Short mmCIF file of C-alpha atoms in Angstrom, two decimals:
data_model
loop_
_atom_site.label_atom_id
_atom_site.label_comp_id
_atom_site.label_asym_id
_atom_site.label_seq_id
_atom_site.Cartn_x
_atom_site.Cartn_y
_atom_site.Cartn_z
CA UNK A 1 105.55 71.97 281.65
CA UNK A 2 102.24 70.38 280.78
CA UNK A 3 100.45 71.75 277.96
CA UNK A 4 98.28 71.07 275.50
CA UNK A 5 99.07 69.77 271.79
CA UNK A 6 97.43 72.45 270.48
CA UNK A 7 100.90 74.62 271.29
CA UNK A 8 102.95 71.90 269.19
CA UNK A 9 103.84 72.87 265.97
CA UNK A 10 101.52 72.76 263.20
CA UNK A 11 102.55 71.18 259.92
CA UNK A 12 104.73 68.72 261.06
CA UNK A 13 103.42 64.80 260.14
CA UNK A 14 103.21 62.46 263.20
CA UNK A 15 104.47 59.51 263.50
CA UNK A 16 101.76 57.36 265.85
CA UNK A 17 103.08 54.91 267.73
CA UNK A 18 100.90 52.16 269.30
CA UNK A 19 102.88 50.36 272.21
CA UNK A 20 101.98 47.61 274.96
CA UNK A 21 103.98 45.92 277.86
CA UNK A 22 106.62 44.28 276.02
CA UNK A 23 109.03 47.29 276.87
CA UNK A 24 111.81 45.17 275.32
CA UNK A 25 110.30 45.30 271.94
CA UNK A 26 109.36 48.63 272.89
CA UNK A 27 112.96 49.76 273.35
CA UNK A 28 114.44 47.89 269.88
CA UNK A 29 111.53 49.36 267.74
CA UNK A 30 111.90 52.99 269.36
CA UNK A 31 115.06 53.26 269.39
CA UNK A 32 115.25 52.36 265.23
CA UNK A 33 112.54 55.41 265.20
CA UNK A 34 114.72 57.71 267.11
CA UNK A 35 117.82 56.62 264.66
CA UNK A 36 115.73 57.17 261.16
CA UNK A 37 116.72 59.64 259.31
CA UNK A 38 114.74 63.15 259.84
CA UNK A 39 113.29 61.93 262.84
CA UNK A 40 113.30 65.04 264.97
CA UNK A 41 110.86 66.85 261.97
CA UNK A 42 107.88 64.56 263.01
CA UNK A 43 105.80 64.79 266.16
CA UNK A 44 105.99 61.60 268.09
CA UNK A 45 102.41 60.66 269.79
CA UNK A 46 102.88 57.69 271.60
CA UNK A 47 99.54 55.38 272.37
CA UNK A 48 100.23 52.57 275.27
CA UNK A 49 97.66 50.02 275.91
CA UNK A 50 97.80 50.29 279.77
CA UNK A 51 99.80 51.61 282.74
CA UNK A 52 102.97 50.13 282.12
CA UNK A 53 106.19 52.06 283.47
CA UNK A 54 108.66 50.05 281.94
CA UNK A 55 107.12 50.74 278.49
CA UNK A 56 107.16 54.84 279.30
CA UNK A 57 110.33 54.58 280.83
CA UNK A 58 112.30 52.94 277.43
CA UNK A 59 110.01 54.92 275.36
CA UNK A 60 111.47 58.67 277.17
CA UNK A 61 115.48 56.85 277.11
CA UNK A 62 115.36 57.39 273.57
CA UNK A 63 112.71 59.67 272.10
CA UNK A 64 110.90 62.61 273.71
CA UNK A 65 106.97 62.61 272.81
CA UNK A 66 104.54 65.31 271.46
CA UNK A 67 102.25 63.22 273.41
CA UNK A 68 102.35 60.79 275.47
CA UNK A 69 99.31 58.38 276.23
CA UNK A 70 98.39 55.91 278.38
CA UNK A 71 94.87 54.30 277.48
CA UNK A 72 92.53 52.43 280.45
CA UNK A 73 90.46 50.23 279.20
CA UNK A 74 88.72 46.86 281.00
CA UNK A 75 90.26 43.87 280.74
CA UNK A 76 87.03 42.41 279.39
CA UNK A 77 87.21 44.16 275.93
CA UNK A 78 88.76 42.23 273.06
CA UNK A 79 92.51 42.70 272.17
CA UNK A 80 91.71 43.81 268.92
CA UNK A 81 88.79 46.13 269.90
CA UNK A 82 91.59 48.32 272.10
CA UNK A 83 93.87 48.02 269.93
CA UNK A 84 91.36 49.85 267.03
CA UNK A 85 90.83 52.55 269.48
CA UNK A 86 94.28 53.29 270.06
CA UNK A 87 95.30 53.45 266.63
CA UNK A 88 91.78 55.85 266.64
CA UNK A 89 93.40 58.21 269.30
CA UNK A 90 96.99 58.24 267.87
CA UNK A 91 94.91 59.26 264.39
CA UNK A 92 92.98 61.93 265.94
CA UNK A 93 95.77 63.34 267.70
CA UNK A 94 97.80 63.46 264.78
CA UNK A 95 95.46 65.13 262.40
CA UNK A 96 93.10 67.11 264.54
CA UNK A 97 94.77 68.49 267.23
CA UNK A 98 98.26 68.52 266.03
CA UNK A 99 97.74 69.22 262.20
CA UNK A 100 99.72 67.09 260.23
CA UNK A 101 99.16 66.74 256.54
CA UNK A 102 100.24 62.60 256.90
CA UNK A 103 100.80 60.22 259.96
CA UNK A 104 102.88 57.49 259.91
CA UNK A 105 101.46 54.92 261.89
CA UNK A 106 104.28 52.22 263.64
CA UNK A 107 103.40 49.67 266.14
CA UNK A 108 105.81 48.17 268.64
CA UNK A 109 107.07 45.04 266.99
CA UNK A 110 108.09 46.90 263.79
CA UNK A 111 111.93 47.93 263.69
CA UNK A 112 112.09 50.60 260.68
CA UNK A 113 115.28 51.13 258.43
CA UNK A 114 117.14 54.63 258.44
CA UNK A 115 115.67 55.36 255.44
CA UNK A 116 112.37 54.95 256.22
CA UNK A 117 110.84 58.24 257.27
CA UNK A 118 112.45 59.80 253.82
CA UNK A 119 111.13 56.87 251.89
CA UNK A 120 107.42 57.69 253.29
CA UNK A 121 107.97 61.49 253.02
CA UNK A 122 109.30 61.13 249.15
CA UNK A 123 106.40 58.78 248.33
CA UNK A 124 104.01 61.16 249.99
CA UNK A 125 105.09 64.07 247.75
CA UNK A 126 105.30 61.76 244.69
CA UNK A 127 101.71 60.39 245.02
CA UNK A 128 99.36 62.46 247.69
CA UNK A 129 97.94 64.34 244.56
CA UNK A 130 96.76 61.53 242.89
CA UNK A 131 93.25 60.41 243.41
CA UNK A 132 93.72 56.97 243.48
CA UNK A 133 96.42 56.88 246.44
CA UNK A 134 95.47 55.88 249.16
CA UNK A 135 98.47 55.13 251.47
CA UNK A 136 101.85 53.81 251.64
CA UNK A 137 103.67 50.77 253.39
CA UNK A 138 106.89 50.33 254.96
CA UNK A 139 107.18 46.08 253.66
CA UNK A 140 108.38 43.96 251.51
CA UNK A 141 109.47 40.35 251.19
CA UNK A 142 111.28 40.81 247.29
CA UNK A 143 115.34 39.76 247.60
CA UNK A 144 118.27 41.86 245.06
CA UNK A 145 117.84 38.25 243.27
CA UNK A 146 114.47 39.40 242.31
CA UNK A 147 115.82 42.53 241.18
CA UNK A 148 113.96 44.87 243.75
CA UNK A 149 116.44 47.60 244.42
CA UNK A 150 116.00 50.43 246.96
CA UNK A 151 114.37 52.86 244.78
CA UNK A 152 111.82 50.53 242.99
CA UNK A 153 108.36 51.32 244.33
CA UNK A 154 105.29 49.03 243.79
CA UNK A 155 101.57 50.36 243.67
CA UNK A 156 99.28 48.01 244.53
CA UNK A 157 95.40 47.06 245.14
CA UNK A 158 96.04 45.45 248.76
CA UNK A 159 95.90 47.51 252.14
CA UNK A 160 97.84 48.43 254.59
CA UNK A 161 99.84 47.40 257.82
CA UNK A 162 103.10 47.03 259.50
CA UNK A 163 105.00 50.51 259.17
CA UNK A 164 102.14 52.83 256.99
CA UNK A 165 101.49 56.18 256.51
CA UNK A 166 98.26 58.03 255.18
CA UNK A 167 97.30 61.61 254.50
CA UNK A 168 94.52 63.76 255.39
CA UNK A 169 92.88 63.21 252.22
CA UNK A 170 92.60 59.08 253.24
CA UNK A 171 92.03 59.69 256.69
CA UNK A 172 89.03 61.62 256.41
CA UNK A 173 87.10 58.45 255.24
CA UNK A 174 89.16 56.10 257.36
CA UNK A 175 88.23 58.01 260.53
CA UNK A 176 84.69 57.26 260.32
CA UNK A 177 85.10 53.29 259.34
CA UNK A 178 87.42 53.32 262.85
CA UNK A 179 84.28 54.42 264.73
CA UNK A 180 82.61 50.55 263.84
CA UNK A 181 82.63 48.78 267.50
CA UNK A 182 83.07 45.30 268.03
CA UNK A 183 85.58 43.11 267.88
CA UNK A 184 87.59 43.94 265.09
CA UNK A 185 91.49 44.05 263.64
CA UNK A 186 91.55 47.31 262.38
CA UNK A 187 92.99 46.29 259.25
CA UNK A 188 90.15 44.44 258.25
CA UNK A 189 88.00 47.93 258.44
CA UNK A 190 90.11 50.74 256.17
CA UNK A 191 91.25 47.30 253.37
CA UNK A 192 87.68 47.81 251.96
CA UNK A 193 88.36 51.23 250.97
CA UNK A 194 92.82 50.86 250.39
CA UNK A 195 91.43 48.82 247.56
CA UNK A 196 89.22 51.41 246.00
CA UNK A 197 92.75 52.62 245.00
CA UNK A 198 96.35 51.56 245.32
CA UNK A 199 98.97 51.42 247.96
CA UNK A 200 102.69 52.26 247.80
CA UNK A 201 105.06 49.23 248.93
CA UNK A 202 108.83 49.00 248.41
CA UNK A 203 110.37 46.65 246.24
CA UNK A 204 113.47 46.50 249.36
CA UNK A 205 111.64 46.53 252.69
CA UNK A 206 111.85 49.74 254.88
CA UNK A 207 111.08 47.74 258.25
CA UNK A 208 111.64 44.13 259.85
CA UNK A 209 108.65 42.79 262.37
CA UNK A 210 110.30 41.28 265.15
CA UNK A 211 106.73 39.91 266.42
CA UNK A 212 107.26 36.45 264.12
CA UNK A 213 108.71 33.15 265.69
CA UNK A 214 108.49 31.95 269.27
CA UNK A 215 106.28 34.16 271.47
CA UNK A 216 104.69 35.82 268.52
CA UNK A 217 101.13 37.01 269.72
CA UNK A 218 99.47 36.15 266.13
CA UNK A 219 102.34 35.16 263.56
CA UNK A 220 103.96 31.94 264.64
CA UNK A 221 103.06 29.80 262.01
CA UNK A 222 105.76 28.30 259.84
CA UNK A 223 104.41 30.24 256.95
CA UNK A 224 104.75 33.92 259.05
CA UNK A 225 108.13 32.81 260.05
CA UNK A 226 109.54 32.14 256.33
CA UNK A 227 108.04 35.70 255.98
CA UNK A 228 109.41 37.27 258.80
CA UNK A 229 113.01 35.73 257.03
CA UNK A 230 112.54 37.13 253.73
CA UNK A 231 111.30 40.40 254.73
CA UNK A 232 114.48 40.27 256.96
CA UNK A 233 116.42 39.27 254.21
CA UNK A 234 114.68 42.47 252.01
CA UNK A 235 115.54 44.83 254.55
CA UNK A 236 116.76 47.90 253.11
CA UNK A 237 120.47 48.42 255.71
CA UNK A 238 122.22 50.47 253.39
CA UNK A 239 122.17 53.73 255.82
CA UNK A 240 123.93 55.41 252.28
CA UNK A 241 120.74 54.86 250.31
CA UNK A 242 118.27 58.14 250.90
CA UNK A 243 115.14 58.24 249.30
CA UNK A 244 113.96 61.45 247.31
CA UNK A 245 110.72 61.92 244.92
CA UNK A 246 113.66 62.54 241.89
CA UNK A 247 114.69 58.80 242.56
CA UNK A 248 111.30 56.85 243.22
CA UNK A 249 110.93 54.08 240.55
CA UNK A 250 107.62 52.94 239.82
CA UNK A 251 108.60 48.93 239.42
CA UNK A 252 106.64 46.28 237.26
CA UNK A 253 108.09 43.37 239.13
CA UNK A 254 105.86 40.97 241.06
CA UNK A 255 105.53 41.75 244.19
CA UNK A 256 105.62 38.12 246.42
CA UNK A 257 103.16 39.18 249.46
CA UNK A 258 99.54 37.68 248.98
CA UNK A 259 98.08 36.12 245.97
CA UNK A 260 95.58 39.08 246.26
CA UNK A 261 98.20 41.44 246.06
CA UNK A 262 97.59 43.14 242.29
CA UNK A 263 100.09 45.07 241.18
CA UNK A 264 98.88 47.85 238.94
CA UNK A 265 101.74 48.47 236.75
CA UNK A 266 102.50 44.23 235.41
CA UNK A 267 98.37 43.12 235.70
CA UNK A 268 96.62 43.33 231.86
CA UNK A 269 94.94 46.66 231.61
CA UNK A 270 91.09 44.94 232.51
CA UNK A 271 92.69 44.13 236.25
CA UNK A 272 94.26 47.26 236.26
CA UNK A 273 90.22 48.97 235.83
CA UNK A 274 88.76 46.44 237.42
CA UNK A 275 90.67 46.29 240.88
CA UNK A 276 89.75 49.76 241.68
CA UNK A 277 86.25 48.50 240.70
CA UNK A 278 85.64 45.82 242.83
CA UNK A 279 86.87 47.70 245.67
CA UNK A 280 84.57 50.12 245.24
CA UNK A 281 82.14 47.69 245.10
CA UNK A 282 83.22 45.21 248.24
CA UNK A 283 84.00 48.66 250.04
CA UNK A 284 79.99 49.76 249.52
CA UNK A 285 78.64 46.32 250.49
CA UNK A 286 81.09 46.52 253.85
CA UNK A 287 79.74 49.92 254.69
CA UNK A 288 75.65 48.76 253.83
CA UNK A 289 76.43 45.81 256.04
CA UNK A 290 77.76 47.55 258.65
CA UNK A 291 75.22 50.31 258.46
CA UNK A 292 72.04 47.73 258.75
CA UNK A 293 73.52 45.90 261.07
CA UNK A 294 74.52 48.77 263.54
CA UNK A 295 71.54 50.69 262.00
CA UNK A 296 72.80 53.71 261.55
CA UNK A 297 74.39 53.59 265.32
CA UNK A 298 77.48 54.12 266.40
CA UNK A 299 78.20 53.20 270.19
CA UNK A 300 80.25 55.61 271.95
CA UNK A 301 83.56 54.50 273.34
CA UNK A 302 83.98 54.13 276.91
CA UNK A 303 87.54 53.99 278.11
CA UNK A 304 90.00 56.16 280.46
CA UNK A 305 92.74 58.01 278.45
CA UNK A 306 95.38 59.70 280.93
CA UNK A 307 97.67 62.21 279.35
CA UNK A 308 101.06 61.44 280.67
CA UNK A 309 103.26 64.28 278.92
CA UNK A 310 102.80 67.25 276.45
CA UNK A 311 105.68 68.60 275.55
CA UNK A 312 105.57 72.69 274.62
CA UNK A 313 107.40 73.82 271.18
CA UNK A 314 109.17 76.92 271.18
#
């Protein structure tokens, strides 16, 4: 029966998932999601960049969508422009029409751990009420020889990618940054205002990217590869390990990602005040720039979005 969201239940976060033609990827990421622990309490809103059946058809094998999307768009617009608006769908979806308090947002080259849906949902409850959280990621790169063990947690001044989740509070200012056309990674948009706060990472990664190596769209580079290794090597497998808000550990270890990664709890107590700070301050210069240069005009998207499936809740 075809219906709309709107009779879904309300409450329940969503996980958005952001998928392509590589059906094969599709299939080994979604069916990790469909195996995670607690999966069936999240709606599922799948995004696909295209008509492609094979991607529908190993998406429905394993998982049945809240919604189901398939996005038109013109060949002629940039990769990274569609791929903003997707995530900008999935988003809306999520929060306005379905009515979840967080979204987990997972796009198809990311193969998540069983643990990770708890370890987003226990981080959510540990943190949402805090003003200076922004959001939480799913990776890490630190080994057991580091001495990152599955409940260390780091919080961070860095943003966000590759198995995240935000809440309503975030989205309500990352919603209107996603409305910037052009040719943009999203990513590059929302950091700006991740690093007026902090980010939650693990200290044992909750997901694996199978995008690096050969055939990678944007990671093959022998650098992304020795990531891709370690953050394999990271990977929390221990399906015994279940993450609660009683046994989140705020860690002080450094966390090996980017050398502008700052962790809040080992950096001197000036970095600590003055992260925060200069985010604020990089994150008003992006939005002035943006705002002269668009002045003050937003051009309206103009795409096909075809709603495949809506599945009614009883």
């Amino acid at each position: 029966m075809v219906s709309s969201p709107k009779d879904a239940q309300f409450g329940l976060p969503s996980i958005v998932f952001l998928a392509h033609a590589r059906h094969d990827r599709v299939a080994e990421s979604i069916a990790a999601l469909a195996d995670a622990r607690n999966f069936a309490r999240h709606h599922l809103v799948v995004v696909i960049d295209g008509r492609w059946p094979q991607t529908v058809g190993a998406i429905q094998a394993r998982a049945e969508p809240t919604v189901l999307l398939e996005r038109l768009q013109s060949e002629s617009i940039a990769p990274r422009t569609r791929i903003l608006r997707n995530l900008r769908a999935g988003l809306s979806l999520g929060f306005q029409e379905l009515g979840s308090p967080y979204c987990v947002v997972i796009e198809d080259d990311i193969v998540v751990a069983k643990d990770f849906l708890d370890f987003i949902s226990s981080c959510m409850r540990r943190f949402s009420l805090d003003s200076g959280f922004r959001a939480v990621n799913g990776f890490s790169r630190m080994q057991t020889a580091d001495g990152a063990s599955p409940q260390g947690v780091i919080r961070g001044n860095f943003g966000v990618g590759w198995g995240w989740a935000l809440n309503r509070r975030t989205y309500g200012t990352v919603a209107r940054l996603l409305k910037w056309e052009g040719d943009y990674h999203w990513d590059s948009l929302v950091e700006p205002y991740m690093r007026t706060g902090y980010v939650v990472n693990p200290a044992r990664s909750r997901i694996k990217n199978i995008g690096f190596g050969e055939g990678a769209l944007h990671t093959n580079t022998a650098r992304h590869k020795i990531m891709g290794r370690e953050m394999q090597e990271s990977f929390l497998s221990e399906a015994a390990w279940v993450s609660d808000p009683s046994n989140i550990a705020i860690s002080t270890l450094d966390f090996r990602w980017r050398d502008d990664f700052i962790n809040l709890e080992n950096s001197r107590r000036y970095a600590r005040i003055i992260a925060p700070l200069s985010g604020r301050f990089l994150y008003a210069l992006f939005h002035l720039r943006q705002t002269f240069w668009r002045l003050g005009f937003v051009t309206l998207e103009r795409s096909t979005a075809r709603a495949i499936k809506f599945i009614r809740f009883t």
